[in-house]
Short mmCIF file of C-alpha atoms and ligand atoms in Angstrom, two decimals:
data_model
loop_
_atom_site.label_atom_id
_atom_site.label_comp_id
_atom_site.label_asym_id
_atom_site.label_seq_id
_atom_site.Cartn_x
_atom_site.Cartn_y
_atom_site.Cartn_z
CA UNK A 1 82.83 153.72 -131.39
CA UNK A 2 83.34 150.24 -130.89
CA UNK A 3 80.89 147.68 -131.90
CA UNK A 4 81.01 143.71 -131.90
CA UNK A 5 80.56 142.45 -135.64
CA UNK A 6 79.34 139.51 -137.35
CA UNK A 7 81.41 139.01 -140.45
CA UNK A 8 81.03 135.38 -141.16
CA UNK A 9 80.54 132.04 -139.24
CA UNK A 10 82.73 131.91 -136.12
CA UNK A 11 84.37 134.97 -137.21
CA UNK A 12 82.92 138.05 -134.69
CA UNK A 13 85.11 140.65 -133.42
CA UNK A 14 85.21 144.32 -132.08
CA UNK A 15 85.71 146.67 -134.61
CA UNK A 16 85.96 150.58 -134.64
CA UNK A 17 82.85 151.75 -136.74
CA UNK A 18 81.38 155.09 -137.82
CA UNK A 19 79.42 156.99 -134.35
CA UNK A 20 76.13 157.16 -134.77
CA UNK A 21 74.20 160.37 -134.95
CA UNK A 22 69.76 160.78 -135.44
CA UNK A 23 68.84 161.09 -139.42
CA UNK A 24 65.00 160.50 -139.33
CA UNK A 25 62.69 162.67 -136.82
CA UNK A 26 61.96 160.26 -135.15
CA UNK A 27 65.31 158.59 -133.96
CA UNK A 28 67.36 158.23 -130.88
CA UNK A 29 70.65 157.61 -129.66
CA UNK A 30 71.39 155.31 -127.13
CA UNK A 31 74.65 155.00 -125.39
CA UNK A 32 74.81 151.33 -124.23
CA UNK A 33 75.06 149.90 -120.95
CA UNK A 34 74.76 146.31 -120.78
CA UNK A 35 73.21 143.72 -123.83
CA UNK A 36 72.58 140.50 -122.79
CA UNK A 37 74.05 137.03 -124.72
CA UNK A 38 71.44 135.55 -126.43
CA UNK A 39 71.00 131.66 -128.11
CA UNK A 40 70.22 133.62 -130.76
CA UNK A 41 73.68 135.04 -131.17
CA UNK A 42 75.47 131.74 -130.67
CA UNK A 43 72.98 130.16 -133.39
CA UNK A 44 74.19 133.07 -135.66
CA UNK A 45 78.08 132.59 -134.74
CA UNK A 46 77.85 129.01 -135.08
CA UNK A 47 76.05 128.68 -138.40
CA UNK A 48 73.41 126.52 -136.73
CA UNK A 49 70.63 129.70 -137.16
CA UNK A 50 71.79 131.32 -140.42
CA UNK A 51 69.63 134.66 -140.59
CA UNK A 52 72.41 137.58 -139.72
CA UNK A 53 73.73 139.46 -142.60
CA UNK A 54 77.49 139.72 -142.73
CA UNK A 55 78.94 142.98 -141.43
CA UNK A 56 75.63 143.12 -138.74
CA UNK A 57 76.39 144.44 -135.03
CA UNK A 58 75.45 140.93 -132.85
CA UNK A 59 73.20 142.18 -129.66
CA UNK A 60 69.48 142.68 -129.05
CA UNK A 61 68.64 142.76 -125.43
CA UNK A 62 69.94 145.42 -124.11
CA UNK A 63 69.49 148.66 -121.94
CA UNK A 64 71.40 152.45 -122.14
CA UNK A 65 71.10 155.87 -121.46
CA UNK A 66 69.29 158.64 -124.62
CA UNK A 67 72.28 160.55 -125.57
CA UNK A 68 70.78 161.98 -128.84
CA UNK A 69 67.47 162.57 -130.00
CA UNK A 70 66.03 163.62 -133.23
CA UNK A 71 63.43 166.70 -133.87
CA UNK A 72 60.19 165.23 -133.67
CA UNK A 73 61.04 163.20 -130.31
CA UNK A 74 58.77 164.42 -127.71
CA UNK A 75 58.66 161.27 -124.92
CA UNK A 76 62.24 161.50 -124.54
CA UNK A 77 64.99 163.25 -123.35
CA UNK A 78 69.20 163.27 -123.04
CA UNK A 79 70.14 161.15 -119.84
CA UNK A 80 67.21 159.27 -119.70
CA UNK A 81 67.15 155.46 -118.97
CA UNK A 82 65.67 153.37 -121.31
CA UNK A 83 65.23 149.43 -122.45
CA UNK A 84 65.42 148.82 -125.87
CA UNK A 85 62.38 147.08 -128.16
CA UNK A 86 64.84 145.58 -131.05
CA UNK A 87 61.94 143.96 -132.63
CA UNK A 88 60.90 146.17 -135.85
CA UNK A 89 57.21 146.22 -137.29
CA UNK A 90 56.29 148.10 -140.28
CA UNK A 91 52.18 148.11 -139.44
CA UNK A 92 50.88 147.98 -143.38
CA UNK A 93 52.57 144.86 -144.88
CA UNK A 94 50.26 141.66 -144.80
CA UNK A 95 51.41 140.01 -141.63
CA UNK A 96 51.59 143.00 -139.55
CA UNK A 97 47.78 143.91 -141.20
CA UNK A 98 46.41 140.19 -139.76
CA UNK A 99 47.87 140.16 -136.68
CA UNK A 100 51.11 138.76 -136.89
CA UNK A 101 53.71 142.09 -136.75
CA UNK A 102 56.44 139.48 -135.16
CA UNK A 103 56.40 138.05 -138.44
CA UNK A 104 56.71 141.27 -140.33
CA UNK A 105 57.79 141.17 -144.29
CA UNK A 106 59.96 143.88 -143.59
CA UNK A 107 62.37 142.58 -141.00
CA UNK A 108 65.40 141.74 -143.63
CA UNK A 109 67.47 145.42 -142.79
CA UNK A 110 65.43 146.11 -140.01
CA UNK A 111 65.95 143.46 -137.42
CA UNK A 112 68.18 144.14 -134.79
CA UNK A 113 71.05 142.08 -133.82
CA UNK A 114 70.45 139.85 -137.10
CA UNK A 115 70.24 142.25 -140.22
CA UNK A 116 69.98 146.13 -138.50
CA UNK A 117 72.86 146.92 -136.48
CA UNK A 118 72.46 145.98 -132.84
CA UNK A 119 73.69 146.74 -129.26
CA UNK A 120 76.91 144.62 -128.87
CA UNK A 121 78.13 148.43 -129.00
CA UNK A 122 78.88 151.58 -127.37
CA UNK A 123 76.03 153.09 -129.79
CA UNK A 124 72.54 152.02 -130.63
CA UNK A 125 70.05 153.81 -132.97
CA UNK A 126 66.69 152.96 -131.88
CA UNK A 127 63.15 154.55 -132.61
CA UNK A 128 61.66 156.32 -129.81
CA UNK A 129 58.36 154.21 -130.44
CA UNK A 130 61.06 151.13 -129.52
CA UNK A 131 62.33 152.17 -126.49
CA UNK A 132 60.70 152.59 -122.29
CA UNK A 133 61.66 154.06 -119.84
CA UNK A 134 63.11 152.80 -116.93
CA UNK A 135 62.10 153.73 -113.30
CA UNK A 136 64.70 154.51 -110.91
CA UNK A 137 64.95 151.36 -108.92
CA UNK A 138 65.12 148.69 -111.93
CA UNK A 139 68.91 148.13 -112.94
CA UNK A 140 70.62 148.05 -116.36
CA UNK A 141 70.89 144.39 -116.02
CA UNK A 142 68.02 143.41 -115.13
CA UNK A 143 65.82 145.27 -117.64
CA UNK A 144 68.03 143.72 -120.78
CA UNK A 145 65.66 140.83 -119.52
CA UNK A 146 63.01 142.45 -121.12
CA UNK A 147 63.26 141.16 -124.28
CA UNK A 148 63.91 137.52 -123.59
CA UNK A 149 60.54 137.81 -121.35
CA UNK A 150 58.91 139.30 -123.93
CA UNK A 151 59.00 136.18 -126.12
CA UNK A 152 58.27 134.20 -122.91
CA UNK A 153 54.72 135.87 -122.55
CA UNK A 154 54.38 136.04 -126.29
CA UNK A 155 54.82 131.95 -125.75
CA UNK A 156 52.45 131.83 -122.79
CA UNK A 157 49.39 133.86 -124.36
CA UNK A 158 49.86 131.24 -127.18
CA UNK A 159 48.66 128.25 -124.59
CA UNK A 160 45.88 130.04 -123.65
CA UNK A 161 45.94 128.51 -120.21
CA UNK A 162 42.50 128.35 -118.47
CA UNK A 163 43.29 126.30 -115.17
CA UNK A 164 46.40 126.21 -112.78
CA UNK A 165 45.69 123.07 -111.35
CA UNK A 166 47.31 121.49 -114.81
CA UNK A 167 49.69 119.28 -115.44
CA UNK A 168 53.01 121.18 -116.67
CA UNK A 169 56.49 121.30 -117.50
CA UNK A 170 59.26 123.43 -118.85
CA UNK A 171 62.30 121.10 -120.70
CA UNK A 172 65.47 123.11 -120.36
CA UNK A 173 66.84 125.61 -117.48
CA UNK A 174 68.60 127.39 -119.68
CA UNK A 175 67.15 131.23 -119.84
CA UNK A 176 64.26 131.11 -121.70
CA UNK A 177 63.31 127.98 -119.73
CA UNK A 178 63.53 129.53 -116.53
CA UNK A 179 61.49 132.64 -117.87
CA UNK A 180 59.50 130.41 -118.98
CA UNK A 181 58.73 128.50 -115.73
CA UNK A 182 58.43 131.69 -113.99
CA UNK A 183 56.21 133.36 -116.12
CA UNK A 184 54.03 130.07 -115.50
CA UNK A 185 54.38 130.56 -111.72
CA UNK A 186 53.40 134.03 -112.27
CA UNK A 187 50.19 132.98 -114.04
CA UNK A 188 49.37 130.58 -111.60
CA UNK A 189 50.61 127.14 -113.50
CA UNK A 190 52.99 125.15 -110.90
CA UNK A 191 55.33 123.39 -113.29
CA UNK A 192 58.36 121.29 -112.88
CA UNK A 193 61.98 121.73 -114.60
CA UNK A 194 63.41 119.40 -116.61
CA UNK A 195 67.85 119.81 -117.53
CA UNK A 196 70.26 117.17 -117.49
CA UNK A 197 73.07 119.51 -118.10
CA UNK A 198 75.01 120.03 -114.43
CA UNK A 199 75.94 123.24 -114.62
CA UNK A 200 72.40 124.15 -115.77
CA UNK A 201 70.95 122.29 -112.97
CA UNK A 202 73.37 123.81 -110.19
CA UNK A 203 71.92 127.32 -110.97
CA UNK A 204 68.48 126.68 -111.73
CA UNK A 205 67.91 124.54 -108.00
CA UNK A 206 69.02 128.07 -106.44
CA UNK A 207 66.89 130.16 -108.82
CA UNK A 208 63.52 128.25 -109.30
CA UNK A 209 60.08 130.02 -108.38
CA UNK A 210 59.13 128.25 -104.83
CA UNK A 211 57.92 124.70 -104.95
CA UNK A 212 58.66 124.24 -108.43
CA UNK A 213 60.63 120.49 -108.83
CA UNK A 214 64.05 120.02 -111.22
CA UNK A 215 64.72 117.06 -112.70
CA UNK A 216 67.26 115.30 -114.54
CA UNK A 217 65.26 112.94 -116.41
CA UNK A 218 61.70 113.17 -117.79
CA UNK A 219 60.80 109.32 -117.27
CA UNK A 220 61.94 110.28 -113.38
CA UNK A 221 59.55 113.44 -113.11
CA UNK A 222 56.71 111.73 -114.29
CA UNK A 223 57.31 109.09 -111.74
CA UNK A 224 58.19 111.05 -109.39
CA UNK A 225 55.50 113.50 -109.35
CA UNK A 226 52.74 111.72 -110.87
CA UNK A 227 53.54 107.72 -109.53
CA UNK A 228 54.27 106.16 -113.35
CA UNK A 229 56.43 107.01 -116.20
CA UNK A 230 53.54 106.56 -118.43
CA UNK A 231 52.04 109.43 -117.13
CA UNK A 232 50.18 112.39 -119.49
CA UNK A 233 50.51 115.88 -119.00
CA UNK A 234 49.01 119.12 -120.16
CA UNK A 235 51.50 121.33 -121.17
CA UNK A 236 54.84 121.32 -121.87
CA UNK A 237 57.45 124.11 -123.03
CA UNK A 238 60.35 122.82 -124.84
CA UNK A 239 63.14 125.16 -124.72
CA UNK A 240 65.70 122.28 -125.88
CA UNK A 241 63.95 120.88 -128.99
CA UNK A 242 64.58 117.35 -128.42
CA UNK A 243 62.02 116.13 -126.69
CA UNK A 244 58.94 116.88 -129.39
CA UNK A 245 58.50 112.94 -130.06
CA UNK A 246 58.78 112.10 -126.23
CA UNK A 247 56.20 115.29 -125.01
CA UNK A 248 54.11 114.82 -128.00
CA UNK A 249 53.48 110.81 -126.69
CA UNK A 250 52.90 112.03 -122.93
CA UNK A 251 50.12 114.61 -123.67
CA UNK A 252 47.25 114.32 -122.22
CA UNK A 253 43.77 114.70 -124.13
CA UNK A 254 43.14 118.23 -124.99
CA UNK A 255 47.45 118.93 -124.01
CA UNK A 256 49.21 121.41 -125.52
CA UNK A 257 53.21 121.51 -126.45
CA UNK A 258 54.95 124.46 -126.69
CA UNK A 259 58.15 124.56 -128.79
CA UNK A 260 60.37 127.51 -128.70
CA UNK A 261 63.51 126.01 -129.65
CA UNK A 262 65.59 127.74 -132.93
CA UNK A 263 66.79 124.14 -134.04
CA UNK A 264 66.75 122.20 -137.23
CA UNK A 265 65.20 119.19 -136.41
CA UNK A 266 62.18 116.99 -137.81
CA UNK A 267 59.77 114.51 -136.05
CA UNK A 268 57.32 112.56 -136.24
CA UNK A 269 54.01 112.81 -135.10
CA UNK A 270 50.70 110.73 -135.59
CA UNK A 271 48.21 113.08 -137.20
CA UNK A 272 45.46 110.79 -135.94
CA UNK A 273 46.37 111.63 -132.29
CA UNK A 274 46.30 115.47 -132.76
CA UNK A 275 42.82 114.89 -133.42
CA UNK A 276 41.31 112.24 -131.67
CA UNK A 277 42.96 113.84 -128.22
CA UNK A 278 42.52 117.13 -129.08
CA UNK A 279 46.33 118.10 -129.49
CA UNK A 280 48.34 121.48 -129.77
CA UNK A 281 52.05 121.78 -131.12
CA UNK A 282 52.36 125.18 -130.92
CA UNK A 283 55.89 127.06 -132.06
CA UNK A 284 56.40 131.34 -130.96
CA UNK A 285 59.13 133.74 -131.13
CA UNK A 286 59.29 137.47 -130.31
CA UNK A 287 56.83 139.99 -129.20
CA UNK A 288 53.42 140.43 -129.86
CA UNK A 289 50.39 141.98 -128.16
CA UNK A 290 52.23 144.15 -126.20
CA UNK A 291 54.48 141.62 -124.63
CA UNK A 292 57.22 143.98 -124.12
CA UNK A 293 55.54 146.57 -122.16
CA UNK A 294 53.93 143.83 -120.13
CA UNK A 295 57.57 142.47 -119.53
CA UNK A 296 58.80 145.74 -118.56
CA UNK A 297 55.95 145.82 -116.14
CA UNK A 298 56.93 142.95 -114.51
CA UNK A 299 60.53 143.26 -114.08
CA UNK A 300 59.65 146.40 -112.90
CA UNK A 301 56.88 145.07 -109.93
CA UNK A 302 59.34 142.05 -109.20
CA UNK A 303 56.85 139.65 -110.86
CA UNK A 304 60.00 138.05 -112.07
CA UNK A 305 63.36 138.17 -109.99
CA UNK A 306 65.16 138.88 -113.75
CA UNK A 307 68.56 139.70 -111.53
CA UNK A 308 68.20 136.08 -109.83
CA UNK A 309 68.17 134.74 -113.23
CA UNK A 310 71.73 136.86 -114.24
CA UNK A 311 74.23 133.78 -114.05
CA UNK A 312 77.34 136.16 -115.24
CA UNK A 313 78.45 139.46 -116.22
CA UNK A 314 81.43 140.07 -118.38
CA UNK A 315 83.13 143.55 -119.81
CA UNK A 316 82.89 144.51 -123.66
CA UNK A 317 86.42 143.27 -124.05
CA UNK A 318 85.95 139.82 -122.35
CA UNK A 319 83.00 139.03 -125.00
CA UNK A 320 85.12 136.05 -125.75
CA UNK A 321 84.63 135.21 -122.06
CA UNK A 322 80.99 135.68 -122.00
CA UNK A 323 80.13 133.64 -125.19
CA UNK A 324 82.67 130.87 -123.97
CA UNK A 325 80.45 130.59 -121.09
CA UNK A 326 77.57 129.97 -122.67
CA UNK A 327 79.45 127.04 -125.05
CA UNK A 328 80.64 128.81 -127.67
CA UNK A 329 84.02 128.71 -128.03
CA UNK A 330 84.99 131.71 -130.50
CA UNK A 331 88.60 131.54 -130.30
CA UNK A 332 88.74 127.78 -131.28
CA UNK A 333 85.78 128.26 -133.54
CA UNK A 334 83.85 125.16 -131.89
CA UNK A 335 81.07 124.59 -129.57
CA UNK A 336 82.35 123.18 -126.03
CA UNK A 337 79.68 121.56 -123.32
CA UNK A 338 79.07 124.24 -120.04
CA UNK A 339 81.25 124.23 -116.99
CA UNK A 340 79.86 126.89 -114.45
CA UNK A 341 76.73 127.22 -112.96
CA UNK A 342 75.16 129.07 -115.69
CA UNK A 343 71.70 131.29 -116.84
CA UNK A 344 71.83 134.58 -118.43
CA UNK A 345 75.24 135.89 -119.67
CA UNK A 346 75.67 139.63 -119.68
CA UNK A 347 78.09 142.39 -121.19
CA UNK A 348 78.86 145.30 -119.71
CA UNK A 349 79.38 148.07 -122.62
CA UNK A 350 79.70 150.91 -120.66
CA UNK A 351 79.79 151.49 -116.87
CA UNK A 352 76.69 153.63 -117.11
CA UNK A 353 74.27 152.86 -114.44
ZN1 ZN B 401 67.34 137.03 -127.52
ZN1 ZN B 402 55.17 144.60 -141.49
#
């Protein structure tokens, strides 16, 4: 089968590998359908995120059809549907025993997409403890959003919002931003968009939940929606991981920013004003709590409009294509700015529906 590998920095291609067959009771073989591009990747193909092992299958959103399953399986059977948890936990090592089984000890081998093969691939093998079902009317494509939502609510339960008539924004319309914006409408939270990048902007002013303002400029925004630059906020999610300095001085007493961004970047920040206002700089990644089913859930009820957010979709063979789209520029082995309207990039593996 074919499989998209990571062997070194900038140097990913489609190789034939081994097919994959159940060893353990408990595993399952899922024949891919579509995986969904992820910053993640690009971080890992660009060098700027160094966490894949070489000779890893790239891919960990992603969606397919059981066409194996091992002995003790009992919840699933050949042909169903299914989206795909690729974040492992082992349950007994110290972080998943206090709470914490996104940060499990155990992920080096296990985590897929980065050091477990993942679903840039004709073939996945998944647990059936990592895997839902899907119902009949939620596509392929959009339930490979699950994942990326996931780590959106994971994000949201960490702000432990309280009122929606806050002050919030979300920096970035990239995908996680405008997850992350919706998932805020969803709760209740009307926040505004901030992206300077154009092609960015021309997709998110089509996609945004209703009533929710874009901006090009933070200094505008604040005007704009609040009469003075100077103006404090509550929350903020930064997506881009630029703007901790600027967010950090524009919080408002008891405010709370949210950084989700997987760059390597320092700055500074006055102790004394975390405590004397009463300040949270809070960082999450993954899924915790559940997050995934709840995701699923909410694809599923059209909570979020996850195909509205689905900028592209490219076949297995145009993955050069698809990543180009999304900046990185495999070929030439160099990052290059975005020029199409642009959200979520998908592959097709397979044409299974
Ligand atoms: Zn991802
Ligand atoms: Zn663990």
């Amino acid at each position: 089968m074919k499989a998209l590998k990571f062997n070194r920095v900038w140097d990913v291609q489609i190789q034939d590998v081994e097919p994959l067959r159940c060893i353990e009771p408990d595993d399952v073989v899922v024949d891919i359908a579509v995986c969904g591009v992820c910053g993640t990747d690009v971080g890992i193909i660009t060098g700027s995120y160094p966490v894949a092992i070489p000779g890893t299958t790239l891919g960990h959103e992603t969606t397919g059809v059981v066409t194996q399953i091992g002995k003790g399986v009992t919840r699933f059977n050949v042909g169903d549907r299914v989206v795909i948890n690729p974040t492992y936990s082992c349950g007994h090592c110290r972080m998943c025993q206090t709470g914490s089984p996104n940060h499990c000890e155990k992920k080096l081998g296990t985590e897929a997409g980065v050091s477990y093969d993942g679903a840039f691939a004709e073939q996945y093998l998944a647990k059936e403890s990592s895997l839902i079902k899907l119902d009949d009317h939620v596509s392929m494509e959009e339930a490979s959003l699950t994942e990326p939502l996931s780590c959106t609510l994971t994000g949201v339960d960490k702000l432990g919002i309280t009122h929606t008539n806050i002050r919030a924004a979300v920096a970035g319309a990239g995908p996680m931003g405008m997850l992350y914006i919706w998932a805020l409408h969803a709760r209740g939270v009307k926040a505004f968009m901030v992206e300077k990048n154009e092609s960015r902007v021309q997709f998110a002013k089509e996609n945004l939940p209703p009533e929710c303002e874009l901006y090009t400029d933070f200094d505008e925004a604040l005007t704009q929606q609040y009469g003075d630059k100077l103006a404090l906020i509550d929350l903020c999610v930064d997506t881009t991981g630029q703007l901790t300095e600027y967010i950090f001085e524009h919080l408002a007493p008891g405010g709370k920013l949210l950084n989700v961004a997987l760059k390597d970047k320092h700055a500074n920040l006055d102790i004394l004003k975390i405590a004397d206002k009463s300040l949270s700089v809070i960082g999450s990644i993954d899924s915790l709590n559940n997050s995934f089913e709840r995701a699923y859930a909410m694809i599923r009820d059209g909570v979020i409009p996850a195909g509205r957010l689905v900028s592209q979709v490219f076949d297995f063979n145009d993955y050069l294509q698809a990543f180009l789209t999304v900046g990185c520029d495999i070929a030439c082995k160099t990052q290059k700015p975005l020029f199409t309207p642009n959200c979520k990039v998908l592959i097709r593996i397979s044409d299974l529906k």
